[in-house]
CSV table of C-alpha atoms in Angstrom, one decimal:
chain,number,residue,atom,x,y,z
A,1,MET,CA,0.0,-0.2,0.1
A,2,ALA,CA,2.9,2.3,0.8
A,3,ASN,CA,4.6,1.4,-2.4
A,4,SER,CA,1.4,2.3,-4.3
A,5,MET,CA,0.9,5.4,-2.3
A,6,ALA,CA,4.6,6.6,-3.1
A,7,LYS,CA,4.3,5.6,-6.8
A,8,SER,CA,1.1,7.7,-7.2
A,9,PHE,CA,2.7,10.5,-5.5
A,10,LEU,CA,5.8,10.2,-7.9
A,11,GLN,CA,3.6,10.2,-10.9
A,12,VAL,CA,1.8,13.4,-9.8
A,13,ALA,CA,4.9,15.2,-9.2
A,14,ALA,CA,6.3,14.1,-12.7
A,15,THR,CA,3.0,15.2,-14.2
A,16,GLU,CA,3.5,18.5,-12.3
A,17,GLU,CA,6.7,19.0,-13.7
A,18,VAL,CA,5.5,19.4,-17.1
A,19,VAL,CA,5.2,22.7,-18.4
A,20,SER,CA,2.3,23.6,-20.8
A,21,PRO,CA,3.3,25.3,-23.7
A,22,LEU,CA,2.6,29.2,-23.9
A,23,ARG,CA,-1.1,29.8,-26.0
A,24,VAL,CA,-1.7,33.3,-25.1
A,25,VAL,CA,-0.6,36.5,-23.4
A,26,GLN,CA,-3.2,38.1,-21.5
A,27,ILE,CA,-2.7,41.8,-20.7
A,28,GLU,CA,-4.6,44.3,-18.7
A,29,GLY,CA,-5.9,47.3,-20.7
A,30,LEU,CA,-4.4,49.6,-18.1
A,31,VAL,CA,-0.8,48.1,-19.0
A,32,ILE,CA,-1.3,48.5,-22.9
A,33,LEU,CA,-2.0,52.3,-22.0
A,34,LYS,CA,0.9,52.5,-19.8
A,35,ILE,CA,3.2,51.2,-22.7
A,36,ILE,CA,1.7,53.2,-25.6
A,37,LYS,CA,2.1,56.5,-23.2
A,38,HIS,CA,5.7,55.9,-22.5
A,39,CYS,CA,6.7,54.7,-26.2
A,40,LYS,CA,4.9,57.6,-27.7
A,41,GLU,CA,6.3,60.3,-25.0
A,42,PHE,CA,9.7,59.4,-26.2
A,43,SER,CA,9.4,58.8,-29.6
A,44,PRO,CA,11.4,58.5,-31.9
A,45,ALA,CA,13.8,57.3,-29.1
A,46,LEU,CA,13.6,53.7,-28.3
A,47,VAL,CA,12.4,52.8,-24.7
A,48,THR,CA,12.0,49.9,-22.7
A,49,GLY,CA,10.3,48.8,-19.5
A,50,GLN,CA,9.4,45.9,-17.1
A,51,LEU,CA,6.4,43.7,-17.6
A,52,LEU,CA,5.2,42.2,-14.0
A,53,GLY,CA,2.5,39.5,-13.9
A,54,LEU,CA,1.6,35.7,-13.3
A,55,ASP,CA,2.4,32.6,-15.1
A,56,VAL,CA,-0.6,30.5,-14.8
A,57,GLY,CA,-0.7,27.5,-17.2
A,58,SER,CA,-0.8,28.2,-20.6
A,59,VAL,CA,-1.6,31.7,-20.1
A,60,LEU,CA,0.9,34.5,-18.9
A,61,GLU,CA,-1.0,37.3,-17.5
A,62,VAL,CA,0.5,40.8,-17.3
A,63,THR,CA,-1.0,42.9,-14.7
A,64,ASN,CA,1.5,45.8,-14.4
A,65,CYS,CA,4.4,47.5,-15.9
A,66,PHE,CA,6.9,50.2,-15.2
A,67,PRO,CA,9.4,52.0,-17.2
A,68,PHE,CA,13.1,52.0,-17.3
A,69,PRO,CA,14.9,55.4,-17.3
A,70,ILE,CA,16.7,56.4,-20.3
A,71,ARG,CA,20.4,56.7,-19.8
A,72,GLU,CA,23.7,56.4,-21.5
A,73,GLU,CA,25.3,53.0,-21.4
A,74,ASP,CA,27.9,52.9,-18.7
A,75,GLU,CA,28.8,50.1,-16.2
A,76,GLU,CA,28.0,52.4,-13.1
A,77,ILE,CA,24.7,53.6,-14.9
A,78,GLU,CA,24.0,49.7,-15.6
A,79,ALA,CA,24.2,49.1,-11.9
A,80,ASP,CA,22.0,51.9,-11.0
A,81,GLY,CA,19.3,50.3,-13.5
A,82,ALA,CA,19.3,46.9,-11.7
A,83,ASN,CA,19.1,48.7,-8.2
A,84,TYR,CA,16.2,50.9,-9.7
A,85,GLN,CA,14.4,47.7,-11.0
A,86,LEU,CA,15.0,46.1,-7.6
A,87,GLU,CA,13.6,49.2,-5.6
A,88,MET,CA,10.5,49.4,-8.0
A,89,MET,CA,9.5,45.8,-7.2
A,90,ARG,CA,10.0,45.9,-3.4
A,91,CYS,CA,7.8,49.1,-3.5
A,92,LEU,CA,5.3,47.2,-5.5
A,93,ARG,CA,5.5,44.3,-3.4
A,94,GLU,CA,4.7,46.4,-0.1
A,95,VAL,CA,1.5,47.9,-1.7
A,96,ASN,CA,0.4,44.3,-2.6
A,97,VAL,CA,1.0,44.4,-6.2
A,98,ASP,CA,1.9,41.8,-8.7
A,99,ASN,CA,5.9,42.0,-8.6
A,100,ASN,CA,6.8,38.8,-10.7
A,101,THR,CA,8.9,39.5,-13.8
A,102,VAL,CA,7.3,38.0,-16.8
A,103,GLY,CA,9.3,39.8,-19.4
A,104,TRP,CA,9.7,43.3,-20.6
A,105,TYR,CA,8.4,45.5,-23.4
A,106,GLN,CA,10.1,48.0,-26.1
A,107,SER,CA,9.5,50.3,-28.6
A,108,THR,CA,10.7,50.1,-32.2
A,109,ILE,CA,10.8,52.0,-35.5
A,110,LEU,CA,9.0,50.7,-38.3
A,111,GLY,CA,9.1,47.1,-37.1
A,112,SER,CA,13.2,46.9,-37.0
A,113,TYR,CA,13.4,45.0,-33.8
A,114,GLN,CA,14.9,41.7,-34.9
A,115,THR,CA,18.5,42.1,-33.7
A,116,VAL,CA,21.1,40.1,-31.9
A,117,GLU,CA,20.6,42.5,-28.8
A,118,LEU,CA,17.0,41.3,-28.5
A,119,ILE,CA,18.1,37.6,-28.7
A,120,GLU,CA,20.8,38.2,-25.9
A,121,THR,CA,18.4,39.8,-23.7
A,122,PHE,CA,15.9,37.0,-24.0
A,123,MET,CA,18.5,34.6,-23.2
A,124,ASN,CA,19.4,36.7,-20.0
A,125,TYR,CA,15.7,36.6,-18.9
A,126,GLN,CA,15.6,33.0,-19.6
A,127,GLU,CA,18.3,32.3,-16.9
A,128,ASN,CA,16.2,33.2,-14.2
A,129,ILE,CA,12.5,33.1,-15.6
A,130,ARG,CA,11.3,29.9,-17.1
A,131,ARG,CA,8.6,31.6,-19.6
A,132,CYS,CA,9.2,35.3,-20.6
A,133,VAL,CA,8.0,37.3,-23.4
A,134,CYS,CA,8.8,40.9,-25.0
A,135,ILE,CA,5.9,43.3,-26.0
A,136,ILE,CA,6.8,45.2,-29.0
A,137,TYR,CA,5.0,48.4,-29.6
A,138,ASP,CA,5.7,50.4,-33.0
A,139,PRO,CA,4.3,54.2,-32.5
A,140,SER,CA,5.2,55.1,-36.5
A,141,ARG,CA,2.9,51.9,-37.4
A,142,SER,CA,0.3,53.0,-34.8
A,143,ASN,CA,-0.2,56.3,-36.5
A,144,GLN,CA,-1.5,54.4,-39.3
A,145,GLY,CA,-4.8,53.5,-37.6
A,146,VAL,CA,-3.7,50.1,-36.3
A,147,LEU,CA,-2.4,48.9,-32.8
A,148,ALA,CA,1.0,47.8,-33.7
A,149,LEU,CA,1.5,45.6,-30.5
A,150,LYS,CA,2.6,42.1,-30.5
A,151,ALA,CA,4.2,39.6,-28.0
A,152,LEU,CA,7.3,37.5,-29.1
A,153,LYS,CA,9.3,34.7,-27.7
A,154,LEU,CA,12.3,32.5,-28.7
A,155,SER,CA,11.7,29.2,-30.2
A,156,ASP,CA,13.1,26.1,-28.0
A,157,SER,CA,15.1,24.9,-30.9
A,158,PHE,CA,16.6,28.3,-31.6
A,159,MET,CA,17.5,28.6,-28.1
A,160,GLU,CA,19.4,25.0,-28.0
A,161,LEU,CA,21.3,26.0,-31.0
A,162,TYR,CA,22.3,29.7,-29.8
A,163,ARG,CA,23.4,28.1,-26.3
A,164,ALA,CA,25.6,26.0,-28.3
A,165,ASN,CA,26.7,28.7,-30.6
A,166,THR,CA,26.8,26.5,-33.7
A,167,PHE,CA,24.9,28.3,-36.5
A,168,THR,CA,26.3,26.4,-39.3
A,169,GLY,CA,24.5,24.9,-42.3
A,170,GLU,CA,24.9,21.2,-41.2
A,171,LYS,CA,23.3,22.0,-37.5
A,172,LEU,CA,20.4,24.1,-39.2
A,173,ARG,CA,19.7,21.4,-41.5
A,174,GLU,CA,20.1,19.0,-38.7
A,175,LYS,CA,17.5,20.7,-36.4
A,176,ASN,CA,15.5,21.9,-39.6
A,177,LEU,CA,15.7,25.4,-38.4
A,178,SER,CA,14.9,28.2,-40.9
A,179,TRP,CA,14.8,32.1,-40.8
A,180,MET,CA,11.0,31.7,-39.7
A,181,ASP,CA,11.7,29.8,-36.7
A,182,ILE,CA,13.6,32.2,-34.6
A,183,PHE,CA,10.7,34.1,-33.0
A,184,GLU,CA,7.4,32.9,-32.2
A,185,GLU,CA,4.5,35.3,-31.9
A,186,ILE,CA,1.9,34.7,-29.1
A,187,PRO,CA,-1.5,35.9,-29.7
A,188,ILE,CA,-2.6,39.0,-27.1
A,189,LYS,CA,-5.6,39.1,-25.4
A,190,VAL,CA,-6.7,42.1,-23.5
A,191,SER,CA,-8.7,42.0,-20.6
A,192,ASN,CA,-10.4,44.5,-18.3
A,193,SER,CA,-12.2,43.9,-14.8
A,194,ALA,CA,-16.1,44.4,-14.6
A,195,LEU,CA,-15.6,47.8,-13.1
A,196,ILE,CA,-13.2,49.1,-15.7
A,197,SER,CA,-15.5,47.8,-18.3
A,198,ALA,CA,-18.6,49.4,-16.9
A,199,PHE,CA,-16.8,52.8,-16.6
A,200,MET,CA,-15.6,52.5,-20.2
A,201,THR,CA,-19.0,52.0,-21.2
A,202,GLU,CA,-20.2,55.1,-19.2
A,203,LEU,CA,-17.5,57.2,-21.0
A,204,GLU,CA,-18.2,56.0,-24.5
A,205,SER,CA,-19.8,58.7,-26.6
A,206,ASP,CA,-22.8,58.4,-28.6
A,207,THR,CA,-21.4,58.8,-32.0
A,208,PRO,CA,-19.9,55.7,-33.3
A,209,VAL,CA,-17.0,57.3,-35.1
A,210,THR,CA,-14.1,57.6,-33.2
A,211,GLN,CA,-10.5,59.4,-34.1
A,212,CYS,CA,-9.0,55.7,-35.0
A,213,ASP,CA,-11.6,55.6,-37.5
A,214,TYR,CA,-10.7,58.7,-39.1
A,215,ASP,CA,-7.1,58.0,-39.1
A,216,ARG,CA,-7.7,54.9,-41.0
A,217,LEU,CA,-9.0,57.2,-43.9
A,218,GLN,CA,-6.2,59.2,-44.4
A,219,LEU,CA,-5.1,59.0,-48.0
A,220,SER,CA,-1.4,59.8,-47.7
A,221,SER,CA,0.8,57.2,-46.6
A,222,ASN,CA,3.9,58.4,-48.4
A,223,PRO,CA,6.0,59.1,-45.6
A,224,TYR,CA,5.6,55.6,-44.0
A,225,MET,CA,6.1,54.0,-47.2
A,226,GLU,CA,9.0,55.6,-48.2
A,227,ARG,CA,10.8,55.0,-44.8
A,228,ASN,CA,10.0,51.2,-45.2
A,229,MET,CA,11.5,51.3,-48.6
A,230,GLU,CA,14.6,52.9,-47.3
A,231,PHE,CA,15.0,50.5,-44.4
A,232,LEU,CA,14.5,47.6,-46.8
A,233,ILE,CA,17.1,48.7,-49.2
A,234,GLU,CA,19.6,48.9,-46.4
A,235,CYS,CA,18.6,45.4,-45.2
A,236,MET,CA,19.3,44.1,-48.9
A,237,ASP,CA,22.6,45.6,-48.7
A,238,ASP,CA,23.4,44.0,-45.4
A,239,LEU,CA,21.9,40.6,-46.7
A,240,SER,CA,24.3,41.0,-50.0
A,241,VAL,CA,27.4,41.6,-47.6
A,242,GLU,CA,26.4,38.5,-45.6
A,243,GLN,CA,26.2,36.6,-48.9
A,244,GLN,CA,29.7,38.0,-49.9
A,245,LYS,CA,31.2,36.3,-46.5
A,246,PHE,CA,29.7,32.9,-47.5
A,247,GLN,CA,30.9,33.2,-51.0
A,248,PHE,CA,34.2,33.8,-50.0
A,249,TYR,CA,34.2,31.1,-47.5
A,250,TYR,CA,33.1,28.4,-50.1
A,251,ARG,CA,35.9,29.8,-52.5
A,252,SER,CA,38.5,29.3,-49.7
A,253,LEU,CA,37.0,25.8,-49.2
A,254,SER,CA,37.2,24.8,-52.6
A,255,ARG,CA,40.8,26.2,-53.1
A,256,GLN,CA,41.7,24.3,-49.8
A,257,GLN,CA,40.3,21.1,-51.1
A,258,ALA,CA,42.0,21.3,-54.3
A,259,GLN,CA,45.4,22.0,-52.4
A,260,GLN,CA,44.8,19.0,-50.2
A,261,GLN,CA,44.2,16.8,-53.2
A,262,ALA,CA,47.5,18.0,-54.8
A,263,TRP,CA,49.6,17.4,-51.9
A,264,LEU,CA,48.2,13.9,-51.3
A,265,GLN,CA,48.7,13.0,-54.7
A,266,LYS,CA,52.5,14.3,-54.3
A,267,ARG,CA,52.9,12.3,-51.2
A,268,ARG,CA,51.2,9.2,-52.7
A,269,ALA,CA,53.8,9.4,-55.5
A,270,ASP,CA,56.6,10.0,-53.3
A,271,ASN,CA,55.5,6.9,-50.9
A,272,MET,CA,55.5,4.6,-54.2
A,273,GLN,CA,59.1,5.9,-54.6
A,274,ARG,CA,60.1,5.2,-51.0
A,275,LYS,CA,58.1,1.7,-51.2
A,276,ALA,CA,60.2,0.7,-54.3
A,277,ALA,CA,63.6,2.0,-52.4
A,278,GLY,CA,62.3,-0.3,-49.6
A,279,GLU,CA,61.8,2.8,-47.2
A,280,ASP,CA,58.7,3.0,-44.9
A,281,PRO,CA,56.0,5.4,-46.5
A,282,LEU,CA,55.1,8.7,-45.0
A,283,PRO,CA,51.6,9.4,-43.5
A,284,GLU,CA,49.1,10.6,-45.9
A,285,GLU,CA,48.0,13.4,-43.3
A,286,ASP,CA,49.9,16.1,-41.9
A,287,PRO,CA,48.1,17.9,-39.2
A,288,SER,CA,50.8,20.7,-39.1
A,289,ASN,CA,50.7,21.7,-42.6
A,290,PRO,CA,48.4,24.8,-43.1
A,291,ILE,CA,46.3,23.4,-45.7
A,292,PHE,CA,44.8,20.9,-43.5
A,293,LYS,CA,43.6,23.3,-41.0
A,294,PRO,CA,39.8,23.7,-41.2
A,295,ILE,CA,38.6,26.9,-42.3
A,296,PRO,CA,35.8,28.3,-39.7
A,297,GLU,CA,32.4,28.4,-41.2
A,298,PRO,CA,30.8,32.2,-40.9
A,299,SER,CA,27.7,32.1,-38.6
A,300,ARG,CA,24.3,32.2,-40.4
A,301,LEU,CA,22.5,34.0,-37.5
A,302,GLU,CA,23.0,37.5,-38.8
A,303,SER,CA,21.7,36.4,-42.4
A,304,PHE,CA,18.9,34.8,-40.6
A,305,LEU,CA,17.9,38.0,-38.5
A,306,ILE,CA,18.2,40.1,-41.8
A,307,THR,CA,16.0,37.8,-43.7
A,308,ASN,CA,13.7,38.0,-40.9
A,309,GLN,CA,13.6,42.1,-41.1
A,310,ILE,CA,13.1,41.8,-45.0
A,311,ALA,CA,10.1,39.7,-44.5
A,312,ASN,CA,8.7,42.1,-41.7
A,313,TYR,CA,9.4,45.1,-44.0
A,314,CYS,CA,7.6,43.4,-47.0
A,315,ASN,CA,4.6,42.4,-45.0
A,316,GLN,CA,4.1,45.9,-43.5
A,317,ILE,CA,4.4,47.5,-47.2
A,318,ASN,CA,2.0,45.0,-48.4
A,319,GLY,CA,-0.5,45.7,-45.7
A,320,VAL,CA,-0.3,49.5,-46.0
A,321,SER,CA,-0.5,49.6,-49.8
A,322,GLY,CA,-3.4,47.3,-49.7
A,323,GLN,CA,-5.3,49.6,-47.3
A,324,SER,CA,-4.1,52.3,-49.4
A,325,PHE,CA,-5.6,51.2,-52.6
A,326,ASN,CA,-8.7,50.4,-50.8
A,327,ARG,CA,-9.3,53.9,-49.8
A,328,LEU,CA,-8.4,55.3,-53.0
A,329,TYR,CA,-10.9,53.1,-54.6
A,330,LEU,CA,-13.4,54.1,-52.2
A,331,MET,CA,-12.8,57.8,-52.9
A,332,LYS,CA,-12.8,57.5,-56.6
A,333,SER,CA,-16.3,55.7,-56.1
A,334,LEU,CA,-17.6,58.5,-53.8
A,335,HIS,CA,-16.4,61.3,-56.4
A,336,ASP,CA,-18.1,59.1,-59.3
A,337,ASN,CA,-21.3,59.2,-57.5
């Protein structure tokens, strides 16, 4: 009986250790307003802040946030920033507010957030937090009448490769990892308490048209499209530089293989002469020879991130241009009538 009880307890403990995958990020409306206010006040400067909440099953609840101070990079200042975070969380704990870190938020310009710095920040958070997300807010995209807010996390397969620092073609094929598998976008669900929902209903105006609806009818999208095209061209230039690195690597590799083959043929000819003379043959490999030193393959991480960024710019251009065409056709119909 005791063995069966111990076995059942171990089974329960084993099932509790299984972590359910993250399905949705539930954010309170007040947190979203804080993020938007912070990002728009300092735009076009990039800002960041801490996300606080609870990790409940497959739902990550974000119930509060606070901004990080904008300062120049310095070791002493970084230490002050860490002390500031700890002090803020201590104050929140004293007033009985959720103070569990579940990630961070940051602003971006035209969706240009897919960088190595973002990945390193994710890895630093993952050392202490089992599951964390990054909320990305784009003020420039939101000016087009769309709430540009998304929640991101790193995929498990990518984190495994990043820890091993092996972004070679062989490892990527082995893990079946492509440039689309770096980040995972988690659906966002906005939640409000019953009191806030009732209060918002009281504040709601009688007219069904809001300022956001008027923003969607703006016919001019040239500045936004131009900046997207400029960033896209810069990314194409960066991708071309990365491709040149790989072309140089493969040329060097083929040159080295040709040198190794020529050296091997010469060594075999010498061994045939030595064998005919009754001497011992020489080894067919010479590790001390520079031509046998392996050429390190360049990392594909940077090219993956640039490709991801190019796809992001193309999606933004496609979305904005499609909406612009719809508005232009609408205005043409109104004029014809």
